[in-house]
Every structure is written in C-alpha cells, then in structure tokens.
XYZ file of C-alpha atoms in Angstrom:
313
model
C 8.218 29.808 0.264
C 6.400 26.659 -0.809
C 4.776 24.385 1.739
C 6.747 21.222 2.659
C 5.177 18.140 1.136
C 5.676 14.443 0.537
C 6.975 13.487 -2.919
C 6.553 9.718 -3.120
C 5.384 6.428 -1.663
C 8.283 4.398 -0.347
C 7.168 1.124 1.315
C 4.675 -0.657 3.528
C 5.449 -2.233 6.918
C 3.473 -5.262 8.092
C 3.209 -7.258 11.262
C 3.045 -10.980 10.430
C 2.502 -14.127 12.523
C 5.286 -16.223 11.010
C 8.218 -14.296 9.576
C 9.693 -17.286 7.723
C 6.396 -18.305 6.101
C 5.670 -14.723 5.059
C 9.218 -14.239 3.759
C 8.937 -17.360 1.613
C 5.778 -16.008 -0.003
C 7.218 -12.580 -0.744
C 10.538 -13.991 -1.984
C 9.468 -17.002 -4.015
C 5.911 -16.163 -5.047
C 5.655 -12.372 -5.072
C 9.263 -12.126 -6.322
C 10.738 -9.524 -4.011
C 14.361 -9.795 -2.894
C 15.921 -9.710 0.584
C 17.861 -6.547 1.391
C 18.556 -6.689 5.112
C 17.125 -7.925 8.349
C 17.823 -8.908 11.883
C 15.892 -10.716 14.579
C 12.186 -10.482 13.902
C 12.478 -8.125 10.909
C 13.119 -8.429 7.171
C 13.268 -5.720 4.475
C 12.634 -6.688 0.821
C 13.170 -4.722 -2.394
C 11.608 -4.639 -5.835
C 13.562 -4.155 -9.050
C 13.916 -0.368 -8.769
C 16.739 1.350 -6.912
C 14.527 1.969 -3.850
C 16.106 0.480 -0.724
C 13.030 -1.639 0.011
C 9.307 -1.745 -0.707
C 8.209 -4.053 2.099
C 9.132 -4.599 5.739
C 7.961 -7.701 7.599
C 8.068 -7.837 11.398
C 7.011 -10.937 13.324
C 4.296 -9.978 15.790
C 1.623 -11.743 17.891
C -1.041 -10.033 15.762
C -0.849 -9.387 12.031
C -1.580 -5.811 11.023
C -0.443 -2.640 9.329
C 2.591 -1.158 11.111
C 3.355 1.690 8.740
C 2.932 3.294 5.329
C 6.251 4.935 4.446
C 6.607 8.055 2.293
C 9.556 10.072 1.025
C 10.191 13.793 1.330
C 12.750 15.765 -0.720
C 15.177 16.568 2.107
C 15.653 17.052 5.840
C 14.277 20.573 5.713
C 11.038 19.194 4.299
C 10.949 16.581 7.081
C 11.319 19.279 9.732
C 8.679 21.389 8.019
C 6.188 18.531 7.827
C 6.867 17.564 11.450
C 6.296 21.139 12.601
C 3.104 21.384 10.565
C 1.746 18.098 11.937
C 2.545 19.194 15.490
C 0.909 22.602 15.009
C -2.226 20.941 13.660
C -2.502 18.651 16.677
C -1.560 15.372 15.016
C -0.346 12.430 17.125
C 3.439 12.154 16.724
C 5.722 9.441 18.083
C 8.358 12.038 18.941
C 10.722 14.483 17.239
C 12.216 13.858 13.802
C 15.461 11.929 13.994
C 17.794 9.344 12.547
C 16.120 6.158 11.327
C 16.887 2.432 11.462
C 20.142 1.749 9.591
C 19.088 -1.716 8.404
C 16.116 -0.036 6.690
C 18.373 2.325 4.757
C 18.833 4.895 7.476
C 17.828 8.453 6.753
C 15.953 11.056 8.768
C 12.261 11.160 9.552
C 9.356 10.699 11.944
C 6.155 8.777 12.617
C 2.692 10.304 12.730
C -0.813 8.849 12.976
C -3.763 9.785 10.808
C -6.841 11.047 12.711
C -8.202 7.506 12.636
C -4.937 5.899 13.722
C -3.265 4.643 10.535
C 0.538 4.685 11.107
C 2.497 6.921 8.713
C 6.290 7.264 8.407
C 7.944 10.117 6.472
C 11.655 10.044 5.643
C 14.440 11.621 3.597
C 18.023 10.654 2.787
C 17.293 6.918 2.812
C 19.966 4.873 1.018
C 19.159 3.332 -2.345
C 20.715 0.651 -4.534
C 23.354 1.459 -7.106
C 21.378 -0.081 -9.940
C 17.973 -1.440 -10.850
C 17.207 -5.074 -11.749
C 16.104 -5.868 -15.297
C 13.251 -8.347 -14.875
C 9.792 -7.458 -16.166
C 8.117 -10.353 -14.343
C 8.892 -8.840 -10.938
C 7.490 -5.775 -9.139
C 9.377 -2.520 -9.528
C 7.915 -0.471 -6.683
C 4.983 0.018 -4.352
C 2.473 2.067 -6.363
C -0.357 2.681 -3.929
C -1.865 1.663 -0.621
C -5.596 1.651 0.094
C -6.688 2.232 3.683
C -10.096 1.397 5.125
C -11.738 4.222 7.014
C -14.963 4.921 8.872
C -14.277 8.661 8.540
C -13.059 9.307 5.013
C -13.632 13.069 5.150
C -11.175 13.655 7.996
C -8.731 11.059 6.694
C -8.635 12.734 3.285
C -8.200 16.166 4.880
C -5.184 14.842 6.806
C -3.412 13.804 3.612
C -4.323 17.038 1.822
C -3.866 19.603 4.575
C -1.096 18.100 6.707
C 1.014 16.114 4.240
C 0.463 18.194 1.097
C -1.194 15.554 -1.096
C -3.510 16.603 -3.913
C -7.013 15.315 -4.507
C -7.184 13.088 -7.589
C -10.745 11.715 -7.735
C -13.622 10.396 -5.624
C -16.094 7.576 -6.178
C -18.953 6.271 -4.064
C -16.436 3.911 -2.451
C -13.124 5.787 -2.267
C -11.249 9.069 -2.218
C -8.009 9.057 -4.238
C -5.100 11.370 -3.355
C -1.672 11.752 -4.931
C 1.810 12.908 -3.937
C 3.640 12.327 -7.240
C 2.817 11.759 -10.916
C 0.980 8.498 -10.200
C -2.776 9.123 -10.239
C -2.958 8.039 -6.605
C -0.537 6.888 -3.947
C -3.231 6.563 -1.290
C -6.907 5.772 -1.520
C -9.316 5.898 1.411
C -12.022 3.229 1.232
C -15.295 3.408 3.127
C -15.181 0.711 5.793
C -15.703 -0.145 9.435
C -12.550 1.507 10.685
C -8.787 1.777 10.276
C -7.237 -1.233 8.550
C -5.334 -2.124 5.398
C -7.573 -2.658 2.364
C -4.762 -3.625 -0.011
C -1.291 -2.730 -1.253
C -0.399 -2.521 -4.952
C 2.972 -3.274 -6.542
C 3.784 -1.959 -9.998
C 4.769 -4.302 -12.823
C 6.645 -2.878 -15.848
C 3.911 -3.683 -18.391
C 0.873 -5.883 -19.012
C 2.994 -8.808 -20.192
C 5.021 -8.600 -16.988
C 1.838 -8.441 -14.928
C 0.405 -11.525 -16.617
C 3.655 -13.454 -16.221
C 3.883 -12.450 -12.579
C 0.241 -13.370 -11.963
C 0.901 -16.700 -13.662
C 3.769 -17.374 -11.260
C 1.541 -16.570 -8.269
C -1.252 -18.837 -9.551
C 1.215 -21.653 -10.252
C 2.274 -21.367 -6.610
C -1.291 -22.075 -5.486
C -2.731 -18.578 -5.008
C -5.757 -17.931 -7.207
C -6.573 -14.467 -8.535
C -9.149 -13.001 -6.171
C -10.274 -10.224 -8.515
C -9.195 -9.433 -12.071
C -7.500 -9.241 -14.437
C -9.232 -5.944 -15.294
C -8.720 -2.189 -15.689
C -9.916 0.289 -13.055
C -11.803 3.539 -13.618
C -9.919 6.159 -11.544
C -6.229 5.688 -12.297
C -6.966 3.499 -15.344
C -4.551 0.878 -13.997
C -4.652 -2.813 -14.854
C -5.233 -4.930 -11.752
C -4.951 -8.457 -10.364
C -5.595 -9.141 -6.676
C -4.402 -11.983 -4.453
C -4.541 -12.881 -0.753
C -1.201 -13.642 0.923
C -0.622 -15.990 3.911
C -1.579 -13.476 6.623
C -4.870 -12.532 4.961
C -3.609 -9.232 3.497
C -4.722 -8.340 -0.025
C -1.833 -7.668 -2.396
C -2.104 -6.479 -5.990
C -0.024 -6.531 -9.150
C -0.832 -3.429 -11.192
C 0.514 -1.629 -14.253
C -0.130 1.353 -16.527
C -1.187 3.629 -13.665
C -2.316 6.934 -15.181
C 0.357 9.636 -14.983
C -0.946 13.104 -14.101
C 0.282 16.590 -13.296
C -1.275 19.754 -11.907
C -3.370 20.171 -15.061
C -5.317 17.013 -14.200
C -8.999 17.680 -13.494
C -10.284 15.689 -10.531
C -13.859 14.408 -10.568
C -16.409 13.586 -7.900
C -18.458 10.443 -7.312
C -21.400 11.569 -9.468
C -19.117 12.131 -12.461
C -17.514 8.711 -12.084
C -20.896 7.036 -11.659
C -21.981 8.498 -14.993
C -18.917 7.046 -16.746
C -20.168 3.483 -16.129
C -16.652 2.037 -15.812
C -17.165 0.047 -12.608
C -16.164 -2.648 -11.915
C -13.872 -2.734 -14.974
C -13.303 -0.451 -17.964
C -12.906 -3.548 -20.108
C -16.149 -5.052 -18.735
C -14.165 -8.237 -18.200
C -13.563 -8.428 -14.424
C -16.843 -8.755 -12.580
C -17.632 -7.044 -9.304
C -15.558 -8.212 -6.322
C -16.952 -11.385 -4.774
C -18.098 -11.584 -1.150
C -14.766 -13.219 -0.339
C -12.884 -10.393 -2.055
C -14.833 -7.743 -0.156
C -14.227 -9.606 3.094
C -10.495 -9.740 2.412
C -10.291 -6.053 1.464
C -12.283 -5.127 4.546
C -9.535 -6.605 6.719
C -11.739 -9.408 8.076
C -9.445 -12.217 6.906
C -6.530 -10.753 8.864
C -8.678 -10.468 11.969
C -9.935 -14.047 11.577
C -6.332 -15.256 11.338
C -5.445 -13.185 14.412
C -8.308 -14.779 16.325
C -7.325 -18.260 15.184
C -3.728 -17.704 16.304
C -4.903 -16.427 19.691
C -7.013 -19.555 20.144
C -4.093 -21.808 19.191
C -1.812 -20.004 21.651
C -4.440 -20.222 24.397
C -4.806 -23.962 23.885
C -1.031 -24.413 23.914
C -0.861 -22.568 27.246
C -3.751 -24.617 28.636
C -6.067 -21.651 29.089
C-alpha cells in the first residue's frame, strides 16, 4: 500500500490589519475575485476551478495563518493525520469537517517543526467552470517560507507529508507535491515567516499585462522581470499593503519522477543566479528586507504604536 501524500497546493491564508484595504488590493490590483466571506474573513479565487487561492482574515497583527494543501481523499487525510501524530508533530486536533464558507471538505491543521501553520484537506468544493482571462492569476503556484532550520523543515515536508526533493541552492531547498517543480521552498532566514507567495499567470504575455496593471495602480516591481534557475519560472515581485511579498510567475518547469534533483554546488556551477536571462539583477536591500518578513513586522509595530497612542498608553 502506498504512503498517503499531499497532491497539490491549494491556497494561502493571511492575517491582515485592514480587511477592506487588503481586499481592494487583491480584487482590483492583483485581480482575484470574491468567492465568499463573513465577518472578518474573505476568500478569493483565481481563474481556475479551485474554490479559492487566498483567504484574508482581519487580525491585530499581520502574518501567515496557513498554507493549504490538497490530498486525494478522506482516507489520505486520515493517513497523513495518523502519520503526523505518530511522528510527534503538533496537531490542532483530529481530522474533521472544515469551514463551509471556505468550500467545506475534510482535513486538519498541523505545524511544521519551526511553527509554520499547514492545513491539509480533501473534498473541498470547486467552481463549475474556469474563467478565460490571461491577465489574471490562475492558481497559487508556490509558497516560500523563511526558516532558521531548513534541514528539519525540509525533512518535515519529505518524511511527514510525502513531498519529493526537487533541488537545493545556497539559499533554498525546493520540494514538490505535484508536477510543478516546487510547491514549497524553504529559504534560509532568521526564523519562521512568509518569504513570498507566487501566483501563476497563463503565459508571459499575461504576466506582463498583469504586472502592467499592478504598476499602473502604483506598485512598482520589486524584483524582475526575470527567469529563475531552479524551476525555470519567469518572475515579477511586488509588495502588497501589509508588507507581504507577492509574485506573478509563469512557465514553471513541469517534472515527474524521472527528474534529477541537484544540490547547491551543482546550481552554483550553472551560473544562473540571479536570472537565467541575465536581465534581472540581484534582489535589492529593500527586496531582501521584504522577503525576510521585516516589512510585515515593521507594519505590525507601527500599528501597535498607533493603537497605543489611541488608547492613551
């Protein structure tokens, strides 16, 4: 009997300071579409049939609340839950029915060894049809997580969740759960935070048109346009209102079990950093600061100071 494993990246869940301000960015600038929401929460979809690719929840502090993955069925969910429990992982409780406004389904929450929140689900509702618009994101392609302990983080995804190693560089480990070269990358950093999230565009023309819309709305490209080494994907990075880094990407390399993964020394010898095209320079200090999660923390601190002043503290 094969081991239960995850088979796809579903969505990302963020805590944001101002739900309305964040929603306006993701609707009007990033070009996602409302699906459902109530109270302090909003779910937004891309153009694929996936129920949603992003959840926003208004919170006192902005931060990563969850990276959501799909599993083939309820049996796989139970198998993964049992495996995580047996291996001593921190679970929020037993597998069970999930939030109906988020598409329902069956699943559970688990934390990585460093504390990144992970949600695994099956039987989530989808939309009856896709949307034909190449200037808008189709799906969430990958999420990059900052880590001060990449070795144990990578082992969690490989050994507990059934991911496969794709590649490693001096900066990141790349792991995959589907045909995309990577669904998760672990970046060397100070500790657990969100480095960036990447949304897939249908093609390069769609990426450029989408990036043009974002720039026209007052958000300059932070890094790119260029083409990465591992994954060979075209990239363009922006910073959204909460300080999170969000990426439009396309042409992510498609791989199967015949793909040969390479280590950091091999990738260093290829001389493809920071861009295969040699067009996008290395990330600026501002870009590195944003990807390190420092902009989110600065905004959190600023909001705390504003609240303290308002309360006369």
